Amino acid sequence: MTIDVGRASDVGLVRESNEDALLLLGPLGSGGAVLAVADGMGGHQAGEVASGLAVEALQQLLTGAAERDDAESALMDAVRHANRAIWEAARTDRAREGMGTTLVCALVAASGRAIVANVGDSRAYVVSGTRAEQVTADHSWVGDQVRAGRMTADDAEHSPYKHILSRSLGVTSDVDVDVFTDLVLGPGDALVLCSDGVSNHLGLEDFGAVVAASASAQEAAERLVDLALDRGGSDNATVVVARRLD
Ligand code: CA
């Protein structure tokens, strides 16, 4: 085994149901892993349906993809397929009209090579030692304002419009997907995926400190979710971690 994996999800202290979904396949026979976090939205439990459909589509399409030469296109195809599956389901059921989800997903090969794709504001971080770096850019209204230079990151952090997404999965028949291909996990480095119920409560230094202090990927995932709950647990909190062993 070269990639250690862990996951944790909690409804939080305010919400009545958990509309986050996660996927963790691995360590696979090849030593690699497939991971994803989806944060659903929509009334009448439709958010739960949307995030569930997203991870289901990935599971069907990505088993075995981590070590493929065309891993990048496999990941993009899987995300687009997930988008289509949610869009179709929403179109054919009025109660689910308008449902959607964020999705951040990754293929990690045994070599440490990683590919990340995302739509929405669920995030990916790479943690090396006690240092964490955010890989993904939030597809949110405030995120767009910050990138355009119209708002500071600090103002965005406290904006009442923070929850408004500028891109999500399942609301249109096709979707733009961001993909990050040049990631390599060194020995001991971790890739962390999470929903905004975690990133709203934790800063980069928290991700670094918790992962560095955890003996396993599972411990890191549980401690990150616990910390988000300790700080208010204002939303569903979900984390998936893949760490390359020394
Ligand atoms: Ca959320």
PDB file of C-alpha atoms and ligand atoms in Angstrom:
ATOM      1  CA  MET A   1       0.000   0.000   0.000  1.00  0.00           C
ATOM      2  CA  THR A   2       1.405   3.391  -0.974  1.00  0.00           C
ATOM      3  CA  ILE A   3      -1.658   5.635  -0.672  1.00  0.00           C
ATOM      4  CA  ASP A   4      -3.404   5.838   2.725  1.00  0.00           C
ATOM      5  CA  VAL A   5      -7.021   7.022   2.580  1.00  0.00           C
ATOM      6  CA  GLY A   6      -9.654   8.249   5.027  1.00  0.00           C
ATOM      7  CA  ARG A   7     -13.053   9.922   5.070  1.00  0.00           C
ATOM      8  CA  ALA A   8     -15.521  11.555   7.438  1.00  0.00           C
ATOM      9  CA  SER A   9     -18.890  13.284   7.093  1.00  0.00           C
ATOM     10  CA  ASP A  10     -21.231  14.842   9.635  1.00  0.00           C
ATOM     11  CA  VAL A  11     -24.609  16.574   9.350  1.00  0.00           C
ATOM     12  CA  GLY A  12     -23.266  19.408  11.533  1.00  0.00           C
ATOM     13  CA  LEU A  13     -25.007  21.233  14.359  1.00  0.00           C
ATOM     14  CA  VAL A  14     -27.582  23.282  12.426  1.00  0.00           C
ATOM     15  CA  ARG A  15     -28.852  21.363   9.391  1.00  0.00           C
ATOM     16  CA  GLU A  16     -31.443  18.589   9.663  1.00  0.00           C
ATOM     17  CA  SER A  17     -30.090  16.370   6.904  1.00  0.00           C
ATOM     18  CA  ASN A  18     -26.738  15.705   5.302  1.00  0.00           C
ATOM     19  CA  GLU A  19     -26.808  16.646   1.612  1.00  0.00           C
ATOM     20  CA  ASP A  20     -23.066  16.059   1.191  1.00  0.00           C
ATOM     21  CA  ALA A  21     -21.937  12.842  -0.468  1.00  0.00           C
ATOM     22  CA  LEU A  22     -18.468  11.358  -0.766  1.00  0.00           C
ATOM     23  CA  LEU A  23     -16.705   8.694  -2.780  1.00  0.00           C
ATOM     24  CA  LEU A  24     -13.580   6.848  -1.771  1.00  0.00           C
ATOM     25  CA  LEU A  25     -12.289   3.963  -3.847  1.00  0.00           C
ATOM     26  CA  GLY A  26      -8.959   2.683  -2.680  1.00  0.00           C
ATOM     27  CA  PRO A  27      -6.347   1.837  -2.133  1.00  0.00           C
ATOM     28  CA  LEU A  28      -7.053   0.093  -5.452  1.00  0.00           C
ATOM     29  CA  GLY A  29      -5.152  -2.967  -6.653  1.00  0.00           C
ATOM     30  CA  SER A  30      -2.776  -0.591  -8.401  1.00  0.00           C
ATOM     31  CA  GLY A  31      -2.171   1.264  -5.127  1.00  0.00           C
ATOM     32  CA  GLY A  32      -3.997   4.383  -6.325  1.00  0.00           C
ATOM     33  CA  ALA A  33      -7.290   5.934  -5.211  1.00  0.00           C
ATOM     34  CA  VAL A  34     -10.360   7.753  -6.496  1.00  0.00           C
ATOM     35  CA  LEU A  35     -11.910  10.366  -4.232  1.00  0.00           C
ATOM     36  CA  ALA A  36     -14.749  12.866  -4.430  1.00  0.00           C
ATOM     37  CA  VAL A  37     -16.884  15.228  -2.348  1.00  0.00           C
ATOM     38  CA  ALA A  38     -20.238  16.587  -3.569  1.00  0.00           C
ATOM     39  CA  ASP A  39     -22.409  19.168  -1.772  1.00  0.00           C
ATOM     40  CA  GLY A  40     -25.987  19.039  -3.022  1.00  0.00           C
ATOM     41  CA  MET A  41     -28.652  21.740  -3.179  1.00  0.00           C
ATOM     42  CA  GLY A  42     -32.373  21.805  -3.863  1.00  0.00           C
ATOM     43  CA  GLY A  43     -35.576  21.501  -1.813  1.00  0.00           C
ATOM     44  CA  HIS A  44     -37.390  18.336  -0.694  1.00  0.00           C
ATOM     45  CA  GLN A  45     -34.164  16.352  -0.209  1.00  0.00           C
ATOM     46  CA  ALA A  46     -33.308  16.944  -3.891  1.00  0.00           C
ATOM     47  CA  GLY A  47     -29.838  18.117  -2.866  1.00  0.00           C
ATOM     48  CA  GLU A  48     -29.161  14.710  -1.405  1.00  0.00           C
ATOM     49  CA  VAL A  49     -30.321  13.103  -4.652  1.00  0.00           C
ATOM     50  CA  ALA A  50     -28.066  15.353  -6.754  1.00  0.00           C
ATOM     51  CA  SER A  51     -24.903  14.773  -4.711  1.00  0.00           C
ATOM     52  CA  GLY A  52     -25.678  11.038  -4.594  1.00  0.00           C
ATOM     53  CA  LEU A  53     -26.091  10.876  -8.379  1.00  0.00           C
ATOM     54  CA  ALA A  54     -22.768  12.668  -8.844  1.00  0.00           C
ATOM     55  CA  VAL A  55     -20.713  10.224  -6.799  1.00  0.00           C
ATOM     56  CA  GLU A  56     -22.618   7.253  -8.270  1.00  0.00           C
ATOM     57  CA  ALA A  57     -21.702   8.336 -11.808  1.00  0.00           C
ATOM     58  CA  LEU A  58     -18.051   8.724 -10.820  1.00  0.00           C
ATOM     59  CA  GLN A  59     -17.978   5.348  -9.135  1.00  0.00           C
ATOM     60  CA  GLN A  60     -19.287   3.661 -12.285  1.00  0.00           C
ATOM     61  CA  LEU A  61     -16.829   5.355 -14.610  1.00  0.00           C
ATOM     62  CA  LEU A  62     -13.633   5.793 -12.635  1.00  0.00           C
ATOM     63  CA  THR A  63     -12.812   2.449 -11.073  1.00  0.00           C
ATOM     64  CA  GLY A  64      -9.387   1.633 -12.464  1.00  0.00           C
ATOM     65  CA  ALA A  65      -8.882   5.062 -14.052  1.00  0.00           C
ATOM     66  CA  ALA A  66      -6.190   6.301 -11.626  1.00  0.00           C
ATOM     67  CA  GLU A  67      -3.377   4.493 -13.422  1.00  0.00           C
ATOM     68  CA  ARG A  68      -4.614   5.062 -16.975  1.00  0.00           C
ATOM     69  CA  ASP A  69      -2.579   7.097 -19.444  1.00  0.00           C
ATOM     70  CA  ASP A  70      -5.712   9.060 -20.311  1.00  0.00           C
ATOM     71  CA  ALA A  71      -6.685   9.663 -16.665  1.00  0.00           C
ATOM     72  CA  GLU A  72      -7.383  13.323 -17.343  1.00  0.00           C
ATOM     73  CA  SER A  73      -9.959  12.664 -20.054  1.00  0.00           C
ATOM     74  CA  ALA A  74     -11.444   9.825 -17.986  1.00  0.00           C
ATOM     75  CA  LEU A  75     -11.990  12.265 -15.118  1.00  0.00           C
ATOM     76  CA  MET A  76     -13.452  14.991 -17.366  1.00  0.00           C
ATOM     77  CA  ASP A  77     -15.778  12.511 -19.062  1.00  0.00           C
ATOM     78  CA  ALA A  78     -16.945  11.206 -15.682  1.00  0.00           C
ATOM     79  CA  VAL A  79     -17.741  14.722 -14.407  1.00  0.00           C
ATOM     80  CA  ARG A  80     -19.647  15.601 -17.584  1.00  0.00           C
ATOM     81  CA  HIS A  81     -21.527  12.298 -17.363  1.00  0.00           C
ATOM     82  CA  ALA A  82     -22.435  13.076 -13.742  1.00  0.00           C
ATOM     83  CA  ASN A  83     -23.681  16.512 -14.815  1.00  0.00           C
ATOM     84  CA  ARG A  84     -25.877  14.991 -17.491  1.00  0.00           C
ATOM     85  CA  ALA A  85     -27.281  12.341 -15.131  1.00  0.00           C
ATOM     86  CA  ILE A  86     -28.391  14.984 -12.609  1.00  0.00           C
ATOM     87  CA  TRP A  87     -29.752  17.298 -15.308  1.00  0.00           C
ATOM     88  CA  GLU A  88     -31.813  14.452 -16.821  1.00  0.00           C
ATOM     89  CA  ALA A  89     -33.147  13.389 -13.410  1.00  0.00           C
ATOM     90  CA  ALA A  90     -34.124  16.986 -12.583  1.00  0.00           C
ATOM     91  CA  ARG A  91     -35.856  17.426 -15.945  1.00  0.00           C
ATOM     92  CA  THR A  92     -38.042  14.379 -15.558  1.00  0.00           C
ATOM     93  CA  ASP A  93     -39.213  15.001 -11.969  1.00  0.00           C
ATOM     94  CA  ARG A  94     -40.833  18.303 -10.975  1.00  0.00           C
ATOM     95  CA  ALA A  95     -39.963  17.813  -7.287  1.00  0.00           C
ATOM     96  CA  ARG A  96     -36.318  17.759  -8.289  1.00  0.00           C
ATOM     97  CA  GLU A  97     -36.409  20.700 -10.658  1.00  0.00           C
ATOM     98  CA  GLY A  98     -33.385  22.955 -10.170  1.00  0.00           C
ATOM     99  CA  MET A  99     -31.443  20.508  -8.030  1.00  0.00           C
ATOM    100  CA  GLY A 100     -27.681  20.597  -8.374  1.00  0.00           C
ATOM    101  CA  THR A 101     -24.445  19.887  -6.595  1.00  0.00           C
ATOM    102  CA  THR A 102     -20.849  20.921  -6.282  1.00  0.00           C
ATOM    103  CA  LEU A 103     -18.246  18.307  -7.112  1.00  0.00           C
ATOM    104  CA  VAL A 104     -14.559  18.078  -6.394  1.00  0.00           C
ATOM    105  CA  CYS A 105     -12.895  14.813  -7.381  1.00  0.00           C
ATOM    106  CA  ALA A 106      -9.429  13.386  -7.810  1.00  0.00           C
ATOM    107  CA  LEU A 107      -7.513  10.462  -9.201  1.00  0.00           C
ATOM    108  CA  VAL A 108      -4.352   9.669  -7.230  1.00  0.00           C
ATOM    109  CA  ALA A 109      -1.888   7.165  -8.684  1.00  0.00           C
ATOM    110  CA  ALA A 110       0.452   5.054  -6.549  1.00  0.00           C
ATOM    111  CA  SER A 111       3.326   7.202  -7.879  1.00  0.00           C
ATOM    112  CA  GLY A 112       1.779  10.249  -6.170  1.00  0.00           C
ATOM    113  CA  ARG A 113       0.638  11.799  -9.450  1.00  0.00           C
ATOM    114  CA  ALA A 114      -2.765  13.397  -8.890  1.00  0.00           C
ATOM    115  CA  ILE A 115      -5.427  14.970 -11.079  1.00  0.00           C
ATOM    116  CA  VAL A 116      -8.169  17.127  -9.561  1.00  0.00           C
ATOM    117  CA  ALA A 117     -11.384  18.380 -11.198  1.00  0.00           C
ATOM    118  CA  ASN A 118     -14.006  20.665  -9.705  1.00  0.00           C
ATOM    119  CA  VAL A 119     -17.262  22.504 -10.235  1.00  0.00           C
ATOM    120  CA  GLY A 120     -18.641  24.753  -7.457  1.00  0.00           C
ATOM    121  CA  ASP A 121     -17.114  25.657  -4.096  1.00  0.00           C
ATOM    122  CA  SER A 122     -16.091  22.317  -2.608  1.00  0.00           C
ATOM    123  CA  ARG A 123     -12.312  22.469  -2.397  1.00  0.00           C
ATOM    124  CA  ALA A 124      -9.098  20.508  -2.828  1.00  0.00           C
ATOM    125  CA  TYR A 125      -5.959  21.237  -0.814  1.00  0.00           C
ATOM    126  CA  VAL A 126      -2.475  19.745  -0.958  1.00  0.00           C
ATOM    127  CA  VAL A 127      -0.800  19.467   2.446  1.00  0.00           C
ATOM    128  CA  SER A 128       2.966  19.057   2.655  1.00  0.00           C
ATOM    129  CA  GLY A 129       4.367  18.982   6.181  1.00  0.00           C
ATOM    130  CA  THR A 130       2.380  21.656   8.032  1.00  0.00           C
ATOM    131  CA  ARG A 131       1.877  23.728   4.901  1.00  0.00           C
ATOM    132  CA  ALA A 132      -1.457  23.622   3.040  1.00  0.00           C
ATOM    133  CA  GLU A 133      -2.204  25.103  -0.350  1.00  0.00           C
ATOM    134  CA  GLN A 134      -5.588  25.415  -2.016  1.00  0.00           C
ATOM    135  CA  VAL A 135      -5.647  23.741  -5.431  1.00  0.00           C
ATOM    136  CA  THR A 136      -9.122  24.662  -6.653  1.00  0.00           C
ATOM    137  CA  ALA A 137     -10.753  28.063  -7.213  1.00  0.00           C
ATOM    138  CA  ASP A 138     -14.299  28.477  -5.864  1.00  0.00           C
ATOM    139  CA  HIS A 139     -16.962  28.864  -8.544  1.00  0.00           C
ATOM    140  CA  SER A 140     -18.934  31.274  -6.406  1.00  0.00           C
ATOM    141  CA  TRP A 141     -20.155  34.830  -6.922  1.00  0.00           C
ATOM    142  CA  VAL A 142     -17.738  36.171  -4.289  1.00  0.00           C
ATOM    143  CA  GLY A 143     -14.894  34.066  -5.728  1.00  0.00           C
ATOM    144  CA  ASP A 144     -15.517  35.638  -9.145  1.00  0.00           C
ATOM    145  CA  GLN A 145     -15.515  39.139  -7.568  1.00  0.00           C
ATOM    146  CA  VAL A 146     -12.162  38.461  -5.868  1.00  0.00           C
ATOM    147  CA  ARG A 147     -10.582  37.178  -9.089  1.00  0.00           C
ATOM    148  CA  ALA A 148     -11.870  40.252 -10.952  1.00  0.00           C
ATOM    149  CA  GLY A 149     -10.318  42.538  -8.307  1.00  0.00           C
ATOM    150  CA  ARG A 150     -13.695  43.890  -7.190  1.00  0.00           C
ATOM    151  CA  MET A 151     -13.619  42.410  -3.679  1.00  0.00           C
ATOM    152  CA  THR A 152     -10.890  41.476  -1.193  1.00  0.00           C
ATOM    153  CA  ALA A 153     -10.511  37.876  -0.024  1.00  0.00           C
ATOM    154  CA  ASP A 154     -11.327  39.060   3.498  1.00  0.00           C
ATOM    155  CA  ASP A 155     -14.562  40.777   2.405  1.00  0.00           C
ATOM    156  CA  ALA A 156     -15.483  37.629   0.452  1.00  0.00           C
ATOM    157  CA  GLU A 157     -14.959  35.554   3.578  1.00  0.00           C
ATOM    158  CA  HIS A 158     -17.595  37.601   5.430  1.00  0.00           C
ATOM    159  CA  SER A 159     -19.984  38.321   2.561  1.00  0.00           C
ATOM    160  CA  PRO A 160     -23.678  37.438   2.990  1.00  0.00           C
ATOM    161  CA  TYR A 161     -23.566  36.242  -0.649  1.00  0.00           C
ATOM    162  CA  LYS A 162     -20.829  33.704   0.042  1.00  0.00           C
ATOM    163  CA  HIS A 163     -23.115  30.730  -0.584  1.00  0.00           C
ATOM    164  CA  ILE A 164     -24.145  31.771  -4.109  1.00  0.00           C
ATOM    165  CA  LEU A 165     -22.505  29.516  -6.685  1.00  0.00           C
ATOM    166  CA  SER A 166     -21.603  30.731 -10.159  1.00  0.00           C
ATOM    167  CA  ARG A 167     -21.202  27.182 -11.469  1.00  0.00           C
ATOM    168  CA  SER A 168     -22.706  23.888 -10.335  1.00  0.00           C
ATOM    169  CA  LEU A 169     -23.365  20.408 -11.602  1.00  0.00           C
ATOM    170  CA  GLY A 170     -26.771  19.367 -12.958  1.00  0.00           C
ATOM    171  CA  VAL A 171     -28.393  22.731 -13.673  1.00  0.00           C
ATOM    172  CA  THR A 172     -27.520  22.915 -17.384  1.00  0.00           C
ATOM    173  CA  SER A 173     -27.054  20.198 -20.000  1.00  0.00           C
ATOM    174  CA  ASP A 174     -23.308  20.838 -20.195  1.00  0.00           C
ATOM    175  CA  VAL A 175     -20.864  22.334 -17.717  1.00  0.00           C
ATOM    176  CA  ASP A 176     -17.395  23.882 -17.652  1.00  0.00           C
ATOM    177  CA  VAL A 177     -15.036  21.811 -15.518  1.00  0.00           C
ATOM    178  CA  ASP A 178     -11.744  23.060 -14.053  1.00  0.00           C
ATOM    179  CA  VAL A 179      -8.993  20.451 -14.088  1.00  0.00           C
ATOM    180  CA  PHE A 180      -5.581  20.493 -12.382  1.00  0.00           C
ATOM    181  CA  THR A 181      -3.100  18.029 -13.836  1.00  0.00           C
ATOM    182  CA  ASP A 182       0.380  18.948 -12.637  1.00  0.00           C
ATOM    183  CA  LEU A 183       0.042  17.750  -9.044  1.00  0.00           C
ATOM    184  CA  VAL A 184       2.525  15.313  -7.510  1.00  0.00           C
ATOM    185  CA  LEU A 185       2.256  14.175  -3.893  1.00  0.00           C
ATOM    186  CA  GLY A 186       5.687  13.681  -2.365  1.00  0.00           C
ATOM    187  CA  PRO A 187       6.231  11.102   0.397  1.00  0.00           C
ATOM    188  CA  GLY A 188       3.976  12.060   3.333  1.00  0.00           C
ATOM    189  CA  ASP A 189       2.010  14.664   1.324  1.00  0.00           C
ATOM    190  CA  ALA A 190      -1.778  14.587   1.440  1.00  0.00           C
ATOM    191  CA  LEU A 191      -4.593  15.614  -0.870  1.00  0.00           C
ATOM    192  CA  VAL A 192      -7.643  16.816   1.077  1.00  0.00           C
ATOM    193  CA  LEU A 193     -11.096  17.303  -0.477  1.00  0.00           C
ATOM    194  CA  CYS A 194     -13.845  18.997   1.538  1.00  0.00           C
ATOM    195  CA  SER A 195     -17.232  20.689   1.425  1.00  0.00           C
ATOM    196  CA  ASP A 196     -17.710  24.352   2.404  1.00  0.00           C
ATOM    197  CA  GLY A 197     -19.073  23.227   5.780  1.00  0.00           C
ATOM    198  CA  VAL A 198     -15.403  22.502   6.566  1.00  0.00           C
ATOM    199  CA  SER A 199     -13.581  25.254   4.637  1.00  0.00           C
ATOM    200  CA  ASN A 200     -15.905  27.952   6.059  1.00  0.00           C
ATOM    201  CA  HIS A 201     -14.606  27.155   9.540  1.00  0.00           C
ATOM    202  CA  LEU A 202     -10.966  26.216   8.837  1.00  0.00           C
ATOM    203  CA  GLY A 203      -8.035  28.189   7.470  1.00  0.00           C
ATOM    204  CA  LEU A 204      -5.000  26.910   5.552  1.00  0.00           C
ATOM    205  CA  GLU A 205      -3.004  26.707   8.806  1.00  0.00           C
ATOM    206  CA  ASP A 206      -5.671  24.423  10.300  1.00  0.00           C
ATOM    207  CA  PHE A 207      -5.489  21.957   7.407  1.00  0.00           C
ATOM    208  CA  GLY A 208      -1.696  21.913   7.695  1.00  0.00           C
ATOM    209  CA  ALA A 209      -1.620  21.488  11.465  1.00  0.00           C
ATOM    210  CA  VAL A 210      -4.293  18.779  11.633  1.00  0.00           C
ATOM    211  CA  VAL A 211      -2.916  16.649   8.794  1.00  0.00           C
ATOM    212  CA  ALA A 212       0.663  16.928  10.118  1.00  0.00           C
ATOM    213  CA  ALA A 213      -0.475  15.852  13.602  1.00  0.00           C
ATOM    214  CA  SER A 214      -2.518  12.858  12.380  1.00  0.00           C
ATOM    215  CA  ALA A 215      -1.083   9.348  12.286  1.00  0.00           C
ATOM    216  CA  SER A 216      -3.346   8.225   9.427  1.00  0.00           C
ATOM    217  CA  ALA A 217      -5.516   9.655   6.656  1.00  0.00           C
ATOM    218  CA  GLN A 218      -8.594   8.418   8.526  1.00  0.00           C
ATOM    219  CA  GLU A 219      -7.540  10.257  11.685  1.00  0.00           C
ATOM    220  CA  ALA A 220      -6.903  13.431   9.652  1.00  0.00           C
ATOM    221  CA  ALA A 221     -10.373  13.265   8.026  1.00  0.00           C
ATOM    222  CA  GLU A 222     -12.113  12.761  11.382  1.00  0.00           C
ATOM    223  CA  ARG A 223     -10.145  15.519  13.109  1.00  0.00           C
ATOM    224  CA  LEU A 224     -10.843  18.041  10.329  1.00  0.00           C
ATOM    225  CA  VAL A 225     -14.594  17.366  10.535  1.00  0.00           C
ATOM    226  CA  ASP A 226     -14.487  17.498  14.362  1.00  0.00           C
ATOM    227  CA  LEU A 227     -12.719  20.867  14.226  1.00  0.00           C
ATOM    228  CA  ALA A 228     -15.413  22.263  11.879  1.00  0.00           C
ATOM    229  CA  LEU A 229     -18.052  21.073  14.388  1.00  0.00           C
ATOM    230  CA  ASP A 230     -16.129  22.595  17.326  1.00  0.00           C
ATOM    231  CA  ARG A 231     -16.181  25.924  15.510  1.00  0.00           C
ATOM    232  CA  GLY A 232     -19.935  25.963  15.011  1.00  0.00           C
ATOM    233  CA  GLY A 233     -20.776  23.173  12.561  1.00  0.00           C
ATOM    234  CA  SER A 234     -22.964  25.587  10.591  1.00  0.00           C
ATOM    235  CA  ASP A 235     -23.318  23.225   7.623  1.00  0.00           C
ATOM    236  CA  ASN A 236     -22.814  19.604   6.589  1.00  0.00           C
ATOM    237  CA  ALA A 237     -19.091  18.841   6.958  1.00  0.00           C
ATOM    238  CA  THR A 238     -17.326  16.304   4.737  1.00  0.00           C
ATOM    239  CA  VAL A 239     -13.655  15.451   4.178  1.00  0.00           C
ATOM    240  CA  VAL A 240     -11.823  12.827   2.109  1.00  0.00           C
ATOM    241  CA  VAL A 241      -8.049  12.450   2.476  1.00  0.00           C
ATOM    242  CA  ALA A 242      -5.472  10.550   0.404  1.00  0.00           C
ATOM    243  CA  ARG A 243      -1.934  10.575   1.788  1.00  0.00           C
ATOM    244  CA  ARG A 244       1.134   9.158   0.090  1.00  0.00           C
ATOM    245  CA  LEU A 245       3.035   7.077   2.579  1.00  0.00           C
ATOM    246  CA  ASP A 246       6.724   7.662   3.309  1.00  0.00           C
TER     247      ASP A 246
HETATM  248 CA    CA B   1     -22.509  23.053   2.099  1.00  0.00          CA
END
